Amino acid sequence: MKFKMIHENYNVLDLDRSLAFYHKALGLNEVRRINAEDGSFIIVYLASPESDFQLELTWMRDMDRPYDLGDCEFHLAFETEDFEAAHKLHQEMGCICFENPAMGIYFIQDPDGYWLEILPANK
């Protein structure tokens, strides 16, 4: 039996803010959207042309506080061909939350506190 990873879900408080962040920071674009008939939730799938994997952002109408991410000991990783340009963009955006120069990687944080690892291609 074989399995293929297809998406990961992050719940978000402000869908428009998150969509703008993921587009600017990582070049992800909306590929599909599901709107609940009663307006209670919106699910948006984001992807890049480089991969079949998708990020699912879920907005819940009745959520009135930031999501509890615990110790935030999880992350989604992205590789880039132009690590220096990516680092510069993320510095300008003010979203770098941790750097590990010895490993040649860094992490950015989205508007809801999720950590995203950035590493150079072929790392």
Short mmCIF file of N, CA, C and O in Angstrom, two decimals:
data_model
loop_
_atom_site.label_atom_id
_atom_site.label_comp_id
_atom_site.label_asym_id
_atom_site.label_seq_id
_atom_site.Cartn_x
_atom_site.Cartn_y
_atom_site.Cartn_z
N MET A 1 0.84 -1.17 0.00
CA MET A 1 0.00 0.00 0.00
C MET A 1 0.89 1.24 0.00
O MET A 1 1.85 1.32 0.74
N LYS A 2 0.55 2.24 -0.82
CA LYS A 2 1.32 3.48 -0.91
C LYS A 2 0.44 4.66 -0.53
O LYS A 2 -0.76 4.66 -0.82
N PHE A 3 1.05 5.66 0.08
CA PHE A 3 0.35 6.88 0.44
C PHE A 3 1.13 8.07 -0.10
O PHE A 3 2.36 8.05 -0.15
N LYS A 4 0.41 9.11 -0.47
CA LYS A 4 1.02 10.33 -0.97
C LYS A 4 0.51 11.49 -0.11
O LYS A 4 -0.71 11.64 0.06
N MET A 5 1.41 12.29 0.45
CA MET A 5 0.97 13.46 1.20
C MET A 5 0.43 14.49 0.21
O MET A 5 1.05 14.78 -0.80
N ILE A 6 -0.75 15.05 0.53
CA ILE A 6 -1.37 15.99 -0.40
C ILE A 6 -1.57 17.39 0.17
O ILE A 6 -1.54 18.37 -0.56
N HIS A 7 -1.82 17.50 1.48
CA HIS A 7 -1.94 18.84 2.05
C HIS A 7 -1.78 18.82 3.56
O HIS A 7 -1.84 17.77 4.19
N GLU A 8 -1.56 20.02 4.10
CA GLU A 8 -1.52 20.23 5.54
C GLU A 8 -2.45 21.39 5.83
O GLU A 8 -2.53 22.34 5.06
N ASN A 9 -3.16 21.32 6.96
CA ASN A 9 -4.11 22.37 7.32
C ASN A 9 -3.57 23.27 8.42
O ASN A 9 -2.99 22.79 9.40
N TYR A 10 -3.78 24.56 8.26
CA TYR A 10 -3.55 25.56 9.31
C TYR A 10 -4.85 26.33 9.47
O TYR A 10 -5.42 26.81 8.48
N ASN A 11 -5.32 26.48 10.70
CA ASN A 11 -6.48 27.31 10.97
C ASN A 11 -6.00 28.74 11.17
O ASN A 11 -5.00 28.98 11.83
N VAL A 12 -6.74 29.70 10.61
CA VAL A 12 -6.32 31.10 10.63
C VAL A 12 -7.45 32.00 11.10
O VAL A 12 -8.62 31.70 10.88
N LEU A 13 -7.10 33.10 11.75
CA LEU A 13 -8.10 34.06 12.23
C LEU A 13 -8.54 35.04 11.16
O LEU A 13 -9.70 35.40 11.08
N ASP A 14 -7.61 35.52 10.35
CA ASP A 14 -7.90 36.52 9.33
C ASP A 14 -7.47 35.94 7.98
O ASP A 14 -6.29 35.98 7.63
N LEU A 15 -8.42 35.41 7.25
CA LEU A 15 -8.11 34.71 6.01
C LEU A 15 -7.43 35.61 4.99
O LEU A 15 -6.42 35.22 4.38
N ASP A 16 -7.93 36.83 4.80
CA ASP A 16 -7.32 37.73 3.81
C ASP A 16 -5.88 38.06 4.17
O ASP A 16 -5.01 38.08 3.30
N ARG A 17 -5.63 38.30 5.44
CA ARG A 17 -4.26 38.60 5.89
C ARG A 17 -3.35 37.41 5.64
O ARG A 17 -2.22 37.56 5.17
N SER A 18 -3.82 36.21 5.93
CA SER A 18 -3.02 35.00 5.72
C SER A 18 -2.77 34.75 4.24
O SER A 18 -1.65 34.40 3.84
N LEU A 19 -3.79 34.94 3.41
CA LEU A 19 -3.61 34.75 1.97
C LEU A 19 -2.56 35.72 1.43
O LEU A 19 -1.70 35.32 0.63
N ALA A 20 -2.60 36.97 1.87
CA ALA A 20 -1.62 37.96 1.43
C ALA A 20 -0.22 37.57 1.90
O ALA A 20 0.75 37.67 1.13
N PHE A 21 -0.10 37.11 3.14
CA PHE A 21 1.20 36.70 3.67
C PHE A 21 1.78 35.55 2.86
O PHE A 21 2.94 35.61 2.43
N TYR A 22 1.02 34.49 2.65
CA TYR A 22 1.55 33.32 1.95
C TYR A 22 1.88 33.62 0.50
O TYR A 22 2.82 33.05 -0.07
N HIS A 23 1.14 34.54 -0.11
CA HIS A 23 1.46 34.91 -1.48
C HIS A 23 2.77 35.70 -1.53
O HIS A 23 3.66 35.39 -2.31
N LYS A 24 2.89 36.71 -0.65
CA LYS A 24 4.08 37.55 -0.67
C LYS A 24 5.32 36.80 -0.18
O LYS A 24 6.38 36.87 -0.80
N ALA A 25 5.19 36.07 0.92
CA ALA A 25 6.35 35.42 1.53
C ALA A 25 6.82 34.19 0.78
O ALA A 25 8.02 33.91 0.73
N LEU A 26 5.88 33.42 0.21
CA LEU A 26 6.25 32.12 -0.36
C LEU A 26 5.73 31.88 -1.79
O LEU A 26 5.95 30.81 -2.35
N GLY A 27 5.05 32.85 -2.36
CA GLY A 27 4.56 32.71 -3.73
C GLY A 27 3.44 31.70 -3.88
O GLY A 27 3.21 31.18 -4.97
N LEU A 28 2.72 31.41 -2.80
CA LEU A 28 1.61 30.45 -2.87
C LEU A 28 0.35 31.17 -3.36
O LEU A 28 0.06 32.28 -2.93
N ASN A 29 -0.40 30.49 -4.20
CA ASN A 29 -1.62 31.06 -4.76
C ASN A 29 -2.81 30.14 -4.51
O ASN A 29 -2.66 28.92 -4.44
N GLU A 30 -3.97 30.74 -4.41
CA GLU A 30 -5.20 29.98 -4.20
C GLU A 30 -5.48 29.11 -5.42
O GLU A 30 -5.46 29.59 -6.55
N VAL A 31 -5.77 27.83 -5.17
CA VAL A 31 -6.11 26.91 -6.25
C VAL A 31 -7.53 26.35 -6.11
O VAL A 31 -8.08 25.84 -7.08
N ARG A 32 -8.08 26.47 -4.91
CA ARG A 32 -9.43 25.93 -4.69
C ARG A 32 -9.98 26.53 -3.41
O ARG A 32 -9.24 26.85 -2.49
N ARG A 33 -11.31 26.69 -3.36
CA ARG A 33 -11.96 27.28 -2.19
C ARG A 33 -13.27 26.55 -1.93
O ARG A 33 -14.02 26.23 -2.86
N ILE A 34 -13.55 26.34 -0.65
CA ILE A 34 -14.82 25.75 -0.22
C ILE A 34 -15.46 26.72 0.77
O ILE A 34 -14.85 27.07 1.78
N ASN A 35 -16.66 27.16 0.47
CA ASN A 35 -17.42 28.03 1.36
C ASN A 35 -18.58 27.25 1.95
O ASN A 35 -19.39 26.69 1.20
N ALA A 36 -18.70 27.25 3.26
CA ALA A 36 -19.84 26.59 3.89
C ALA A 36 -21.11 27.33 3.52
O ALA A 36 -21.13 28.56 3.47
N GLU A 37 -22.16 26.57 3.24
CA GLU A 37 -23.43 27.19 2.87
C GLU A 37 -23.94 28.13 3.93
O GLU A 37 -24.54 29.16 3.62
N ASP A 38 -23.70 27.81 5.19
CA ASP A 38 -24.17 28.66 6.29
C ASP A 38 -23.16 29.73 6.69
O ASP A 38 -23.38 30.48 7.65
N GLY A 39 -22.03 29.83 5.99
CA GLY A 39 -21.03 30.84 6.29
C GLY A 39 -20.15 30.55 7.49
O GLY A 39 -19.39 31.39 7.93
N SER A 40 -20.24 29.34 8.03
CA SER A 40 -19.52 29.01 9.26
C SER A 40 -18.03 28.75 9.05
O SER A 40 -17.26 28.81 10.00
N PHE A 41 -17.61 28.47 7.83
CA PHE A 41 -16.19 28.26 7.57
C PHE A 41 -15.88 28.51 6.10
O PHE A 41 -16.77 28.45 5.24
N ILE A 42 -14.62 28.79 5.85
CA ILE A 42 -14.08 28.89 4.49
C ILE A 42 -12.77 28.11 4.50
O ILE A 42 -11.94 28.29 5.40
N ILE A 43 -12.59 27.25 3.52
CA ILE A 43 -11.34 26.51 3.35
C ILE A 43 -10.72 26.94 2.02
O ILE A 43 -11.39 26.91 0.99
N VAL A 44 -9.47 27.34 2.08
CA VAL A 44 -8.76 27.75 0.87
C VAL A 44 -7.50 26.90 0.75
O VAL A 44 -6.73 26.77 1.70
N TYR A 45 -7.29 26.34 -0.43
CA TYR A 45 -6.10 25.55 -0.71
C TYR A 45 -5.11 26.41 -1.50
O TYR A 45 -5.49 27.03 -2.49
N LEU A 46 -3.87 26.42 -1.03
CA LEU A 46 -2.80 27.18 -1.68
C LEU A 46 -1.76 26.22 -2.22
O LEU A 46 -1.52 25.16 -1.65
N ALA A 47 -1.13 26.62 -3.33
CA ALA A 47 -0.10 25.77 -3.92
C ALA A 47 0.89 26.64 -4.68
O ALA A 47 0.63 27.81 -4.97
N SER A 48 2.02 26.02 -5.01
CA SER A 48 3.01 26.64 -5.88
C SER A 48 3.16 25.74 -7.10
O SER A 48 2.88 24.54 -7.02
N PRO A 49 3.62 26.30 -8.20
CA PRO A 49 3.79 25.47 -9.41
C PRO A 49 4.86 24.40 -9.26
O PRO A 49 4.90 23.45 -10.02
N GLU A 50 5.72 24.52 -8.24
CA GLU A 50 6.84 23.60 -8.07
C GLU A 50 6.46 22.29 -7.39
O GLU A 50 7.28 21.38 -7.32
N SER A 51 5.23 22.18 -6.87
CA SER A 51 4.88 20.99 -6.10
C SER A 51 3.39 20.69 -6.18
O SER A 51 2.58 21.59 -6.37
N ASP A 52 3.04 19.43 -5.99
CA ASP A 52 1.63 19.03 -5.91
C ASP A 52 1.07 19.24 -4.51
O ASP A 52 -0.14 19.24 -4.31
N PHE A 53 1.95 19.40 -3.53
CA PHE A 53 1.53 19.55 -2.13
C PHE A 53 0.80 20.88 -1.95
O PHE A 53 1.18 21.89 -2.54
N GLN A 54 -0.25 20.87 -1.14
CA GLN A 54 -1.03 22.08 -0.91
C GLN A 54 -1.10 22.42 0.57
O GLN A 54 -1.04 21.54 1.42
N LEU A 55 -1.22 23.71 0.85
CA LEU A 55 -1.47 24.20 2.19
C LEU A 55 -2.94 24.58 2.27
O LEU A 55 -3.42 25.36 1.45
N GLU A 56 -3.64 24.01 3.21
CA GLU A 56 -5.06 24.28 3.41
C GLU A 56 -5.20 25.28 4.56
O GLU A 56 -4.76 25.02 5.67
N LEU A 57 -5.79 26.43 4.27
CA LEU A 57 -6.07 27.42 5.30
C LEU A 57 -7.56 27.36 5.61
O LEU A 57 -8.39 27.44 4.70
N THR A 58 -7.90 27.22 6.88
CA THR A 58 -9.30 27.13 7.29
C THR A 58 -9.63 28.30 8.20
O THR A 58 -8.97 28.52 9.22
N TRP A 59 -10.64 29.05 7.82
CA TRP A 59 -11.17 30.14 8.62
C TRP A 59 -12.51 29.69 9.20
O TRP A 59 -13.36 29.20 8.47
N MET A 60 -12.65 29.85 10.52
CA MET A 60 -13.88 29.47 11.22
C MET A 60 -14.55 30.74 11.74
O MET A 60 -13.95 31.50 12.50
N ARG A 61 -15.80 30.98 11.32
CA ARG A 61 -16.53 32.19 11.68
C ARG A 61 -16.59 32.41 13.20
O ARG A 61 -16.48 33.53 13.67
N ASP A 62 -16.79 31.35 13.97
CA ASP A 62 -17.02 31.50 15.40
C ASP A 62 -15.74 31.53 16.24
O ASP A 62 -15.82 31.66 17.46
N MET A 63 -14.57 31.47 15.63
CA MET A 63 -13.33 31.53 16.40
C MET A 63 -13.07 32.98 16.77
O MET A 63 -12.96 33.84 15.89
N ASP A 64 -12.94 33.25 18.06
CA ASP A 64 -12.83 34.63 18.52
C ASP A 64 -11.52 34.93 19.25
O ASP A 64 -11.38 35.95 19.91
N ARG A 65 -10.56 34.01 19.16
CA ARG A 65 -9.29 34.19 19.84
C ARG A 65 -8.19 33.51 19.02
O ARG A 65 -8.49 32.64 18.20
N PRO A 66 -6.95 33.90 19.24
CA PRO A 66 -5.86 33.23 18.52
C PRO A 66 -5.82 31.74 18.84
O PRO A 66 -6.15 31.33 19.96
N TYR A 67 -5.44 30.96 17.86
CA TYR A 67 -5.32 29.51 18.07
C TYR A 67 -4.16 29.21 18.99
O TYR A 67 -3.11 29.86 18.93
N ASP A 68 -4.31 28.22 19.86
CA ASP A 68 -3.26 27.79 20.76
C ASP A 68 -2.37 26.80 20.01
O ASP A 68 -2.78 25.68 19.72
N LEU A 69 -1.15 27.22 19.71
CA LEU A 69 -0.22 26.38 18.96
C LEU A 69 0.72 25.62 19.86
O LEU A 69 1.69 25.03 19.40
N GLY A 70 0.44 25.62 21.15
CA GLY A 70 1.31 24.90 22.08
C GLY A 70 2.70 25.47 22.06
O GLY A 70 2.89 26.67 22.06
N ASP A 71 3.69 24.61 22.03
CA ASP A 71 5.08 25.04 22.01
C ASP A 71 5.58 25.30 20.59
O ASP A 71 6.77 25.57 20.39
N CYS A 72 4.70 25.19 19.61
CA CYS A 72 5.05 25.44 18.20
C CYS A 72 6.23 24.58 17.77
O CYS A 72 7.13 25.03 17.07
N GLU A 73 6.24 23.34 18.21
CA GLU A 73 7.32 22.42 17.86
C GLU A 73 6.97 21.60 16.61
O GLU A 73 7.15 20.40 16.55
N PHE A 74 6.44 22.28 15.63
CA PHE A 74 6.16 21.67 14.34
C PHE A 74 6.34 22.75 13.28
O PHE A 74 6.32 23.94 13.60
N HIS A 75 6.54 22.36 12.05
CA HIS A 75 6.69 23.35 10.99
C HIS A 75 6.53 22.69 9.63
O HIS A 75 6.62 21.48 9.50
N LEU A 76 6.31 23.52 8.65
CA LEU A 76 6.27 23.13 7.25
C LEU A 76 7.53 23.72 6.62
O LEU A 76 7.89 24.86 6.93
N ALA A 77 8.22 22.98 5.78
CA ALA A 77 9.49 23.44 5.21
C ALA A 77 9.35 23.77 3.73
O ALA A 77 8.63 23.09 2.99
N PHE A 78 10.06 24.81 3.32
CA PHE A 78 10.10 25.25 1.93
C PHE A 78 11.55 25.40 1.52
O PHE A 78 12.36 25.96 2.27
N GLU A 79 11.89 24.94 0.32
CA GLU A 79 13.23 25.17 -0.20
C GLU A 79 13.14 26.21 -1.30
O GLU A 79 12.11 26.35 -1.96
N THR A 80 14.25 26.94 -1.49
CA THR A 80 14.29 27.98 -2.51
C THR A 80 15.62 27.95 -3.25
O THR A 80 16.66 27.66 -2.65
N GLU A 81 15.56 28.25 -4.52
CA GLU A 81 16.77 28.32 -5.34
C GLU A 81 17.57 29.59 -5.03
O GLU A 81 18.77 29.63 -5.25
N ASP A 82 16.89 30.65 -4.55
CA ASP A 82 17.57 31.92 -4.26
C ASP A 82 17.40 32.24 -2.77
O ASP A 82 16.60 33.07 -2.37
N PHE A 83 18.18 31.56 -1.96
CA PHE A 83 18.11 31.68 -0.51
C PHE A 83 18.36 33.11 -0.04
O PHE A 83 17.67 33.62 0.84
N GLU A 84 19.35 33.78 -0.63
CA GLU A 84 19.68 35.14 -0.21
C GLU A 84 18.54 36.11 -0.49
O GLU A 84 18.22 36.96 0.35
N ALA A 85 17.93 36.01 -1.66
CA ALA A 85 16.80 36.89 -1.99
C ALA A 85 15.61 36.60 -1.08
O ALA A 85 14.91 37.53 -0.65
N ALA A 86 15.38 35.34 -0.79
CA ALA A 86 14.28 34.97 0.11
C ALA A 86 14.53 35.56 1.50
O ALA A 86 13.62 36.14 2.10
N HIS A 87 15.75 35.42 1.99
CA HIS A 87 16.09 35.94 3.31
C HIS A 87 15.89 37.46 3.36
O HIS A 87 15.33 38.00 4.32
N LYS A 88 16.31 38.14 2.31
CA LYS A 88 16.14 39.59 2.25
C LYS A 88 14.67 39.97 2.28
O LYS A 88 14.26 40.88 3.02
N LEU A 89 13.84 39.29 1.49
CA LEU A 89 12.39 39.55 1.48
C LEU A 89 11.80 39.34 2.86
O LEU A 89 11.04 40.18 3.37
N HIS A 90 12.14 38.23 3.49
CA HIS A 90 11.57 37.92 4.79
C HIS A 90 12.07 38.87 5.88
O HIS A 90 11.31 39.20 6.80
N GLN A 91 13.30 39.36 5.76
CA GLN A 91 13.79 40.39 6.68
C GLN A 91 12.96 41.66 6.51
O GLN A 91 12.54 42.27 7.49
N GLU A 92 12.73 42.06 5.26
CA GLU A 92 11.94 43.26 4.99
C GLU A 92 10.51 43.11 5.51
O GLU A 92 9.92 44.09 5.97
N MET A 93 9.96 41.91 5.44
CA MET A 93 8.60 41.65 5.93
C MET A 93 8.56 41.58 7.46
O MET A 93 7.48 41.64 8.04
N GLY A 94 9.72 41.41 8.08
CA GLY A 94 9.78 41.31 9.54
C GLY A 94 9.22 40.01 10.08
O GLY A 94 8.75 39.97 11.22
N CYS A 95 9.28 38.95 9.29
CA CYS A 95 8.65 37.70 9.71
C CYS A 95 9.66 36.60 10.09
O CYS A 95 9.25 35.48 10.42
N ILE A 96 10.96 36.89 10.06
CA ILE A 96 11.94 35.90 10.50
C ILE A 96 11.87 35.79 12.02
O ILE A 96 11.97 36.77 12.73
N CYS A 97 11.66 34.57 12.50
CA CYS A 97 11.52 34.36 13.94
C CYS A 97 12.68 33.57 14.54
O CYS A 97 12.86 33.57 15.76
N PHE A 98 13.46 32.88 13.71
CA PHE A 98 14.60 32.11 14.22
C PHE A 98 15.55 31.83 13.07
O PHE A 98 15.12 31.49 11.97
N GLU A 99 16.85 31.98 13.35
CA GLU A 99 17.87 31.66 12.35
C GLU A 99 18.87 30.69 12.95
O GLU A 99 19.22 30.80 14.11
N ASN A 100 19.32 29.75 12.11
CA ASN A 100 20.37 28.82 12.52
C ASN A 100 21.45 28.86 11.43
O ASN A 100 21.46 28.03 10.52
N PRO A 101 22.35 29.83 11.52
CA PRO A 101 23.39 29.97 10.49
C PRO A 101 24.27 28.73 10.35
O PRO A 101 24.72 28.41 9.25
N ALA A 102 24.50 28.01 11.45
CA ALA A 102 25.34 26.82 11.38
C ALA A 102 24.72 25.76 10.47
O ALA A 102 25.43 25.03 9.78
N MET A 103 23.40 25.69 10.46
CA MET A 103 22.70 24.73 9.59
C MET A 103 22.34 25.35 8.24
O MET A 103 21.90 24.65 7.34
N GLY A 104 22.48 26.67 8.11
CA GLY A 104 22.15 27.34 6.86
C GLY A 104 20.65 27.42 6.62
O GLY A 104 20.22 27.39 5.46
N ILE A 105 19.86 27.56 7.68
CA ILE A 105 18.40 27.63 7.56
C ILE A 105 17.88 28.77 8.44
O ILE A 105 18.58 29.28 9.31
N TYR A 106 16.62 29.13 8.21
CA TYR A 106 15.92 30.06 9.10
C TYR A 106 14.43 29.75 9.05
O TYR A 106 13.97 28.98 8.21
N PHE A 107 13.71 30.34 9.97
CA PHE A 107 12.26 30.14 10.05
C PHE A 107 11.56 31.49 9.97
O PHE A 107 12.05 32.48 10.50
N ILE A 108 10.40 31.49 9.32
CA ILE A 108 9.53 32.65 9.33
C ILE A 108 8.26 32.27 10.07
O ILE A 108 7.95 31.07 10.22
N GLN A 109 7.54 33.28 10.54
CA GLN A 109 6.30 33.04 11.28
C GLN A 109 5.16 33.73 10.56
O GLN A 109 5.26 34.90 10.19
N ASP A 110 4.07 32.98 10.34
CA ASP A 110 2.92 33.56 9.66
C ASP A 110 2.09 34.38 10.64
O ASP A 110 2.39 34.43 11.84
N PRO A 111 1.04 35.08 10.17
CA PRO A 111 0.26 35.94 11.06
C PRO A 111 -0.40 35.23 12.24
O PRO A 111 -0.73 35.86 13.24
N ASP A 112 -0.57 33.92 12.16
CA ASP A 112 -1.19 33.17 13.26
C ASP A 112 -0.17 32.45 14.14
O ASP A 112 -0.54 31.74 15.06
N GLY A 113 1.11 32.63 13.85
CA GLY A 113 2.15 32.04 14.69
C GLY A 113 2.72 30.73 14.20
O GLY A 113 3.59 30.15 14.86
N TYR A 114 2.30 30.24 13.05
CA TYR A 114 2.86 29.00 12.51
C TYR A 114 4.27 29.27 12.00
O TYR A 114 4.52 30.29 11.35
N TRP A 115 5.20 28.35 12.27
CA TRP A 115 6.57 28.48 11.81
C TRP A 115 6.74 27.75 10.49
O TRP A 115 6.22 26.65 10.29
N LEU A 116 7.52 28.38 9.59
CA LEU A 116 7.80 27.83 8.26
C LEU A 116 9.31 27.87 8.06
O LEU A 116 9.93 28.93 8.15
N GLU A 117 9.89 26.71 7.80
CA GLU A 117 11.34 26.62 7.61
C GLU A 117 11.71 26.98 6.18
O GLU A 117 11.04 26.53 5.24
N ILE A 118 12.76 27.76 6.04
CA ILE A 118 13.27 28.12 4.72
C ILE A 118 14.69 27.57 4.61
O ILE A 118 15.54 27.83 5.47
N LEU A 119 14.94 26.80 3.57
CA LEU A 119 16.27 26.25 3.37
C LEU A 119 16.63 26.32 1.90
O LEU A 119 15.76 26.34 1.03
N PRO A 120 17.93 26.39 1.62
CA PRO A 120 18.35 26.45 0.22
C PRO A 120 18.11 25.11 -0.46
O PRO A 120 18.13 24.06 0.18
N ALA A 121 17.88 25.17 -1.77
CA ALA A 121 17.72 23.95 -2.55
C ALA A 121 18.97 23.10 -2.40
O ALA A 121 20.07 23.62 -2.19
N ASN A 122 18.80 21.80 -2.46
CA ASN A 122 19.91 20.85 -2.34
C ASN A 122 20.54 20.84 -0.97
O ASN A 122 21.69 20.50 -0.82
N LYS A 123 19.79 21.21 0.05
CA LYS A 123 20.31 21.21 1.44
C LYS A 123 20.14 19.83 2.03
O LYS A 123 19.17 19.18 1.90
#
